[in-house]
Amino acid sequence: MTKAELRTHIRMLKGMVSAEEMRRQSEAIMKRLLANPAVAQSKTILMYYSLDDEVCTHNAIDTLAGQGKTVLLPVVVGEKDMELRRYSGPQDLQGGFFNIMEPVGERFTDYSQIDVAVVPGMSFDTRGNRLGRGKGYYDRFLPQLEQAYKIGVCFDFQKMPGIPTEENDVRMDIVI
């Protein structure tokens, strides 16, 4: 399958899963994420504030922040880039590009301090390759996080034996 065909296939599969089932699966995935040793030992963690069709991260973000970790969320700036901002609580979120809730807090630029990056995707394969939504934000950003332990998160039906990749794609260290 091409990347476009795989995205269409995954969207079709998502449409077959109820919101309640996605919520249930999200809770199990986030439980595994929070129990991951790299996450437990991290001081600074990049998360994403999930959309309705993604593994829900909202409660996990608050849990990590409540543990005293620095939680960072991406903010889309323009048509090609994203920057990171500190998450200080749900009260400081506002709707941004693509209707993604984004923090209005302090910008974070010391990427070398990021211990773990939790990354969404349309699909992941068994080797940790990631297929995004097609805009390339994470593809352009992830190379700046060489030292960070990269964790892809997805529903089971989004994991494929193989996905199309390109030379500049960044592999995840693990997919939950």
Short mmCIF file of N, CA, C and O in Angstrom, two decimals, residues 11-105:
data_model
loop_
_atom_site.label_atom_id
_atom_site.label_comp_id
_atom_site.label_asym_id
_atom_site.label_seq_id
_atom_site.Cartn_x
_atom_site.Cartn_y
_atom_site.Cartn_z
N ARG A 11 -8.13 5.12 8.53
CA ARG A 11 -9.32 5.92 8.81
C ARG A 11 -10.58 5.05 8.76
O ARG A 11 -11.49 5.21 9.58
N MET A 12 -10.63 4.14 7.81
CA MET A 12 -11.77 3.24 7.70
C MET A 12 -11.85 2.34 8.94
O MET A 12 -12.92 2.16 9.52
N LEU A 13 -10.70 1.81 9.38
CA LEU A 13 -10.68 0.97 10.57
C LEU A 13 -11.11 1.75 11.81
O LEU A 13 -11.86 1.25 12.65
N LYS A 14 -10.65 2.99 11.92
CA LYS A 14 -11.03 3.82 13.06
C LYS A 14 -12.54 4.03 13.10
O LYS A 14 -13.15 4.05 14.17
N GLY A 15 -13.13 4.17 11.93
CA GLY A 15 -14.57 4.39 11.84
C GLY A 15 -15.38 3.20 12.30
O GLY A 15 -16.58 3.33 12.59
N MET A 16 -14.75 2.04 12.39
CA MET A 16 -15.44 0.82 12.82
C MET A 16 -15.37 0.60 14.33
O MET A 16 -15.97 -0.35 14.84
N VAL A 17 -14.63 1.46 15.03
CA VAL A 17 -14.45 1.31 16.47
C VAL A 17 -15.24 2.39 17.19
O VAL A 17 -15.12 3.57 16.86
N SER A 18 -16.04 1.99 18.16
CA SER A 18 -16.86 2.96 18.89
C SER A 18 -15.99 3.85 19.77
O SER A 18 -14.87 3.49 20.15
N ALA A 19 -16.54 5.00 20.11
CA ALA A 19 -15.84 5.93 21.01
C ALA A 19 -15.59 5.26 22.36
O ALA A 19 -14.52 5.45 22.96
N GLU A 20 -16.53 4.48 22.83
CA GLU A 20 -16.37 3.78 24.11
C GLU A 20 -15.22 2.77 24.04
O GLU A 20 -14.42 2.65 24.96
N GLU A 21 -15.13 2.05 22.93
CA GLU A 21 -14.04 1.07 22.77
C GLU A 21 -12.69 1.79 22.67
O GLU A 21 -11.69 1.35 23.23
N MET A 22 -12.64 2.91 21.97
CA MET A 22 -11.39 3.69 21.89
C MET A 22 -10.99 4.19 23.28
O MET A 22 -9.82 4.18 23.63
N ARG A 23 -11.97 4.61 24.07
CA ARG A 23 -11.68 5.08 25.43
C ARG A 23 -11.11 3.94 26.27
O ARG A 23 -10.11 4.10 26.96
N ARG A 24 -11.73 2.77 26.18
CA ARG A 24 -11.27 1.61 26.94
C ARG A 24 -9.86 1.21 26.54
O ARG A 24 -8.99 1.00 27.39
N GLN A 25 -9.61 1.16 25.24
CA GLN A 25 -8.27 0.79 24.76
C GLN A 25 -7.24 1.87 25.13
O GLN A 25 -6.11 1.55 25.48
N SER A 26 -7.66 3.13 25.07
CA SER A 26 -6.75 4.23 25.43
C SER A 26 -6.29 4.10 26.88
O SER A 26 -5.11 4.30 27.20
N GLU A 27 -7.22 3.76 27.77
CA GLU A 27 -6.87 3.62 29.19
C GLU A 27 -5.81 2.53 29.37
O GLU A 27 -4.86 2.71 30.13
N ALA A 28 -5.98 1.41 28.68
CA ALA A 28 -5.01 0.31 28.79
C ALA A 28 -3.65 0.72 28.22
O ALA A 28 -2.60 0.42 28.80
N ILE A 29 -3.66 1.42 27.11
CA ILE A 29 -2.41 1.86 26.48
C ILE A 29 -1.69 2.86 27.38
O ILE A 29 -0.48 2.78 27.59
N MET A 30 -2.43 3.82 27.93
CA MET A 30 -1.81 4.83 28.80
C MET A 30 -1.31 4.20 30.10
O MET A 30 -0.29 4.64 30.65
N LYS A 31 -1.99 3.19 30.58
CA LYS A 31 -1.51 2.47 31.78
C LYS A 31 -0.14 1.85 31.49
O LYS A 31 0.79 1.93 32.30
N ARG A 32 0.00 1.24 30.32
CA ARG A 32 1.29 0.65 29.92
C ARG A 32 2.34 1.73 29.73
O ARG A 32 3.50 1.56 30.09
N LEU A 33 1.94 2.86 29.15
CA LEU A 33 2.88 3.96 28.95
C LEU A 33 3.41 4.46 30.29
O LEU A 33 4.61 4.62 30.48
N LEU A 34 2.51 4.72 31.24
CA LEU A 34 2.91 5.25 32.53
C LEU A 34 3.78 4.27 33.31
O LEU A 34 4.60 4.69 34.14
N ALA A 35 3.63 2.98 33.04
CA ALA A 35 4.44 1.96 33.72
C ALA A 35 5.79 1.73 33.03
O ALA A 35 6.66 1.06 33.59
N ASN A 36 5.98 2.31 31.85
CA ASN A 36 7.24 2.13 31.12
C ASN A 36 8.38 2.74 31.94
O ASN A 36 8.28 3.88 32.38
N PRO A 37 9.48 2.00 32.14
CA PRO A 37 10.60 2.52 32.94
C PRO A 37 11.16 3.84 32.44
O PRO A 37 11.51 4.71 33.24
N ALA A 38 11.24 4.03 31.13
CA ALA A 38 11.77 5.29 30.60
C ALA A 38 10.87 6.46 30.98
O ALA A 38 11.35 7.55 31.32
N VAL A 39 9.57 6.25 30.95
CA VAL A 39 8.62 7.29 31.33
C VAL A 39 8.70 7.53 32.83
O VAL A 39 8.76 8.68 33.29
N ALA A 40 8.73 6.46 33.61
CA ALA A 40 8.78 6.59 35.07
C ALA A 40 10.03 7.35 35.53
O ALA A 40 9.97 8.13 36.48
N GLN A 41 11.14 7.15 34.84
CA GLN A 41 12.40 7.79 35.23
C GLN A 41 12.60 9.16 34.60
O GLN A 41 13.53 9.89 34.96
N SER A 42 11.75 9.54 33.67
CA SER A 42 11.94 10.79 32.95
C SER A 42 11.67 12.00 33.84
O SER A 42 10.88 11.94 34.79
N LYS A 43 12.34 13.09 33.51
CA LYS A 43 12.07 14.38 34.16
C LYS A 43 11.30 15.29 33.21
O LYS A 43 10.44 16.05 33.62
N THR A 44 11.63 15.20 31.92
CA THR A 44 10.99 16.04 30.90
C THR A 44 10.47 15.13 29.80
O THR A 44 11.23 14.34 29.24
N ILE A 45 9.19 15.26 29.51
CA ILE A 45 8.56 14.36 28.55
C ILE A 45 7.70 15.15 27.56
O ILE A 45 6.95 16.04 27.95
N LEU A 46 7.88 14.84 26.30
CA LEU A 46 7.05 15.40 25.24
C LEU A 46 5.86 14.48 25.04
O LEU A 46 6.03 13.29 24.78
N MET A 47 4.67 15.03 25.18
CA MET A 47 3.43 14.29 24.94
C MET A 47 2.72 14.96 23.77
O MET A 47 3.24 15.89 23.17
N TYR A 48 1.53 14.51 23.47
CA TYR A 48 0.67 15.17 22.49
C TYR A 48 -0.72 15.18 23.10
O TYR A 48 -1.10 14.29 23.84
N TYR A 49 -1.47 16.24 22.82
CA TYR A 49 -2.84 16.34 23.32
C TYR A 49 -3.74 15.75 22.24
O TYR A 49 -3.91 16.32 21.17
N SER A 50 -4.29 14.59 22.53
CA SER A 50 -4.93 13.77 21.50
C SER A 50 -6.21 14.37 20.92
O SER A 50 -6.95 15.09 21.58
N LEU A 51 -6.42 14.00 19.66
CA LEU A 51 -7.67 14.26 18.97
C LEU A 51 -8.63 13.11 19.28
O LEU A 51 -8.22 12.07 19.82
N ASP A 52 -9.89 13.25 18.89
CA ASP A 52 -10.89 12.23 19.20
C ASP A 52 -10.59 10.86 18.62
O ASP A 52 -11.02 9.85 19.16
N ASP A 53 -9.85 10.81 17.51
CA ASP A 53 -9.59 9.52 16.86
C ASP A 53 -8.20 8.96 17.20
O ASP A 53 -7.74 8.02 16.56
N GLU A 54 -7.55 9.53 18.21
CA GLU A 54 -6.22 9.06 18.63
C GLU A 54 -6.30 8.45 20.02
O GLU A 54 -7.27 8.68 20.76
N VAL A 55 -5.26 7.71 20.39
CA VAL A 55 -5.16 7.20 21.75
C VAL A 55 -5.23 8.41 22.68
O VAL A 55 -4.45 9.36 22.56
N CYS A 56 -6.18 8.40 23.60
CA CYS A 56 -6.43 9.56 24.47
C CYS A 56 -5.32 9.71 25.51
O CYS A 56 -5.05 8.80 26.29
N THR A 57 -4.69 10.87 25.50
CA THR A 57 -3.58 11.16 26.40
C THR A 57 -3.93 12.13 27.52
O THR A 57 -3.09 12.40 28.38
N HIS A 58 -5.13 12.66 27.56
CA HIS A 58 -5.48 13.76 28.45
C HIS A 58 -5.20 13.44 29.92
O HIS A 58 -4.54 14.23 30.62
N ASN A 59 -5.70 12.32 30.41
CA ASN A 59 -5.48 11.97 31.82
C ASN A 59 -4.02 11.67 32.11
O ASN A 59 -3.51 12.03 33.17
N ALA A 60 -3.34 11.02 31.18
CA ALA A 60 -1.92 10.70 31.39
C ALA A 60 -1.09 11.98 31.48
O ALA A 60 -0.15 12.06 32.29
N ILE A 61 -1.42 12.99 30.69
CA ILE A 61 -0.71 14.27 30.75
C ILE A 61 -0.85 14.87 32.15
O ILE A 61 0.13 15.30 32.75
N ASP A 62 -2.07 14.87 32.68
CA ASP A 62 -2.28 15.41 34.02
C ASP A 62 -1.58 14.57 35.09
O ASP A 62 -1.04 15.10 36.05
N THR A 63 -1.57 13.26 34.90
CA THR A 63 -0.86 12.37 35.85
C THR A 63 0.62 12.69 35.86
O THR A 63 1.22 12.84 36.93
N LEU A 64 1.22 12.80 34.68
CA LEU A 64 2.66 13.09 34.60
C LEU A 64 2.99 14.45 35.19
O LEU A 64 3.97 14.61 35.92
N ALA A 65 2.17 15.45 34.88
CA ALA A 65 2.39 16.78 35.45
C ALA A 65 2.25 16.74 36.97
O ALA A 65 3.02 17.38 37.69
N GLY A 66 1.28 15.96 37.45
CA GLY A 66 1.07 15.80 38.89
C GLY A 66 2.22 15.11 39.59
O GLY A 66 2.40 15.27 40.80
N GLN A 67 3.01 14.36 38.84
CA GLN A 67 4.20 13.70 39.38
C GLN A 67 5.40 14.64 39.42
O GLN A 67 6.49 14.24 39.81
N GLY A 68 5.20 15.87 38.99
CA GLY A 68 6.28 16.85 39.00
C GLY A 68 7.16 16.85 37.76
O GLY A 68 8.18 17.53 37.72
N LYS A 69 6.75 16.10 36.75
CA LYS A 69 7.52 16.08 35.50
C LYS A 69 7.21 17.33 34.68
O LYS A 69 6.10 17.87 34.75
N THR A 70 8.17 17.76 33.91
CA THR A 70 7.93 18.82 32.94
C THR A 70 7.29 18.16 31.73
O THR A 70 7.90 17.30 31.08
N VAL A 71 6.04 18.53 31.46
CA VAL A 71 5.31 17.97 30.33
C VAL A 71 5.27 19.04 29.24
O VAL A 71 4.88 20.18 29.49
N LEU A 72 5.69 18.65 28.06
CA LEU A 72 5.71 19.54 26.90
C LEU A 72 4.68 19.07 25.89
O LEU A 72 4.50 17.87 25.70
N LEU A 73 4.04 20.02 25.24
CA LEU A 73 3.09 19.71 24.17
C LEU A 73 3.46 20.53 22.94
O LEU A 73 3.94 21.65 23.07
N PRO A 74 3.24 19.96 21.75
CA PRO A 74 3.54 20.71 20.53
C PRO A 74 2.49 21.78 20.24
O PRO A 74 1.32 21.64 20.57
N VAL A 75 2.97 22.84 19.61
CA VAL A 75 2.12 23.92 19.13
C VAL A 75 2.49 24.13 17.66
O VAL A 75 3.66 24.33 17.33
N VAL A 76 1.52 24.04 16.78
CA VAL A 76 1.77 24.23 15.35
C VAL A 76 1.95 25.72 15.09
O VAL A 76 1.14 26.54 15.51
N VAL A 77 3.05 26.04 14.41
CA VAL A 77 3.32 27.43 14.03
C VAL A 77 3.53 27.46 12.51
O VAL A 77 4.49 26.94 11.99
N GLY A 78 2.58 28.00 11.83
CA GLY A 78 2.66 28.04 10.38
C GLY A 78 2.30 26.71 9.75
O GLY A 78 1.78 25.81 10.40
N GLU A 79 2.62 26.60 8.48
CA GLU A 79 2.23 25.40 7.74
C GLU A 79 3.27 24.30 7.78
O GLU A 79 3.03 23.21 7.27
N LYS A 80 4.45 24.56 8.36
CA LYS A 80 5.50 23.55 8.31
C LYS A 80 6.13 23.19 9.64
O LYS A 80 6.79 22.18 9.75
N ASP A 81 5.97 24.03 10.65
CA ASP A 81 6.73 23.82 11.87
C ASP A 81 5.86 23.72 13.11
O ASP A 81 4.71 24.15 13.12
N MET A 82 6.48 23.17 14.14
CA MET A 82 5.85 23.17 15.46
C MET A 82 6.92 23.53 16.47
O MET A 82 8.11 23.35 16.23
N GLU A 83 6.47 24.07 17.58
CA GLU A 83 7.35 24.37 18.69
C GLU A 83 6.76 23.71 19.92
O GLU A 83 5.63 23.22 19.89
N LEU A 84 7.53 23.68 20.98
CA LEU A 84 7.07 23.05 22.21
C LEU A 84 6.78 24.10 23.26
O LEU A 84 7.48 25.11 23.36
N ARG A 85 5.76 23.82 24.06
CA ARG A 85 5.42 24.69 25.18
C ARG A 85 5.15 23.83 26.41
O ARG A 85 4.69 22.70 26.30
N ARG A 86 5.45 24.41 27.54
CA ARG A 86 5.19 23.72 28.81
C ARG A 86 3.69 23.63 29.05
O ARG A 86 2.96 24.60 28.82
N TYR A 87 3.27 22.48 29.55
CA TYR A 87 1.88 22.28 29.94
C TYR A 87 1.77 22.63 31.42
O TYR A 87 2.51 22.10 32.25
N SER A 88 0.85 23.52 31.73
CA SER A 88 0.67 23.90 33.14
C SER A 88 -0.73 23.55 33.64
O SER A 88 -1.05 23.83 34.79
N GLY A 89 -1.55 22.96 32.82
CA GLY A 89 -2.88 22.54 33.23
C GLY A 89 -3.88 22.78 32.12
O GLY A 89 -3.65 23.57 31.20
N PRO A 90 -5.03 22.10 32.21
CA PRO A 90 -6.04 22.22 31.15
C PRO A 90 -6.58 23.63 30.98
O PRO A 90 -7.03 23.99 29.91
N GLN A 91 -6.50 24.44 32.02
CA GLN A 91 -7.00 25.81 31.94
C GLN A 91 -6.18 26.66 30.99
O GLN A 91 -6.65 27.71 30.53
N ASP A 92 -4.95 26.24 30.66
CA ASP A 92 -4.08 27.01 29.77
C ASP A 92 -4.02 26.46 28.36
O ASP A 92 -3.09 26.74 27.62
N LEU A 93 -5.02 25.67 27.98
CA LEU A 93 -5.09 25.13 26.62
C LEU A 93 -6.06 25.96 25.79
O LEU A 93 -7.07 26.43 26.30
N GLN A 94 -5.73 26.10 24.53
CA GLN A 94 -6.64 26.77 23.60
C GLN A 94 -6.60 26.03 22.27
O GLN A 94 -5.62 25.37 21.95
N GLY A 95 -7.65 26.17 21.49
CA GLY A 95 -7.72 25.53 20.19
C GLY A 95 -6.72 26.13 19.23
O GLY A 95 -6.61 27.36 19.13
N GLY A 96 -5.97 25.28 18.55
CA GLY A 96 -4.98 25.74 17.59
C GLY A 96 -5.28 25.19 16.22
O GLY A 96 -6.42 24.86 15.89
N PHE A 97 -4.23 25.07 15.41
CA PHE A 97 -4.37 24.51 14.07
C PHE A 97 -5.00 23.12 14.16
O PHE A 97 -4.74 22.36 15.09
N PHE A 98 -5.79 22.78 13.19
CA PHE A 98 -6.41 21.45 13.09
C PHE A 98 -7.26 21.10 14.30
O PHE A 98 -7.47 19.94 14.61
N ASN A 99 -7.73 22.13 15.04
CA ASN A 99 -8.56 21.94 16.23
C ASN A 99 -7.87 21.15 17.34
O ASN A 99 -8.52 20.50 18.14
N ILE A 100 -6.55 21.20 17.37
CA ILE A 100 -5.79 20.54 18.42
C ILE A 100 -5.64 21.52 19.58
O ILE A 100 -5.30 22.68 19.38
N MET A 101 -5.91 21.04 20.79
CA MET A 101 -5.73 21.89 21.96
C MET A 101 -4.23 22.05 22.21
O MET A 101 -3.49 21.07 22.23
N GLU A 102 -3.81 23.31 22.38
CA GLU A 102 -2.40 23.63 22.52
C GLU A 102 -2.19 24.52 23.75
O GLU A 102 -3.03 25.36 24.05
N PRO A 103 -1.06 24.34 24.43
CA PRO A 103 -0.80 25.18 25.60
C PRO A 103 -0.38 26.59 25.19
O PRO A 103 0.23 26.80 24.15
N VAL A 104 -0.74 27.55 26.03
CA VAL A 104 -0.34 28.93 25.79
C VAL A 104 0.84 29.29 26.68
O VAL A 104 1.28 30.43 26.70
N GLY A 105 1.36 28.31 27.40
CA GLY A 105 2.43 28.56 28.36
C GLY A 105 3.77 28.87 27.73
O GLY A 105 3.89 29.12 26.53
#
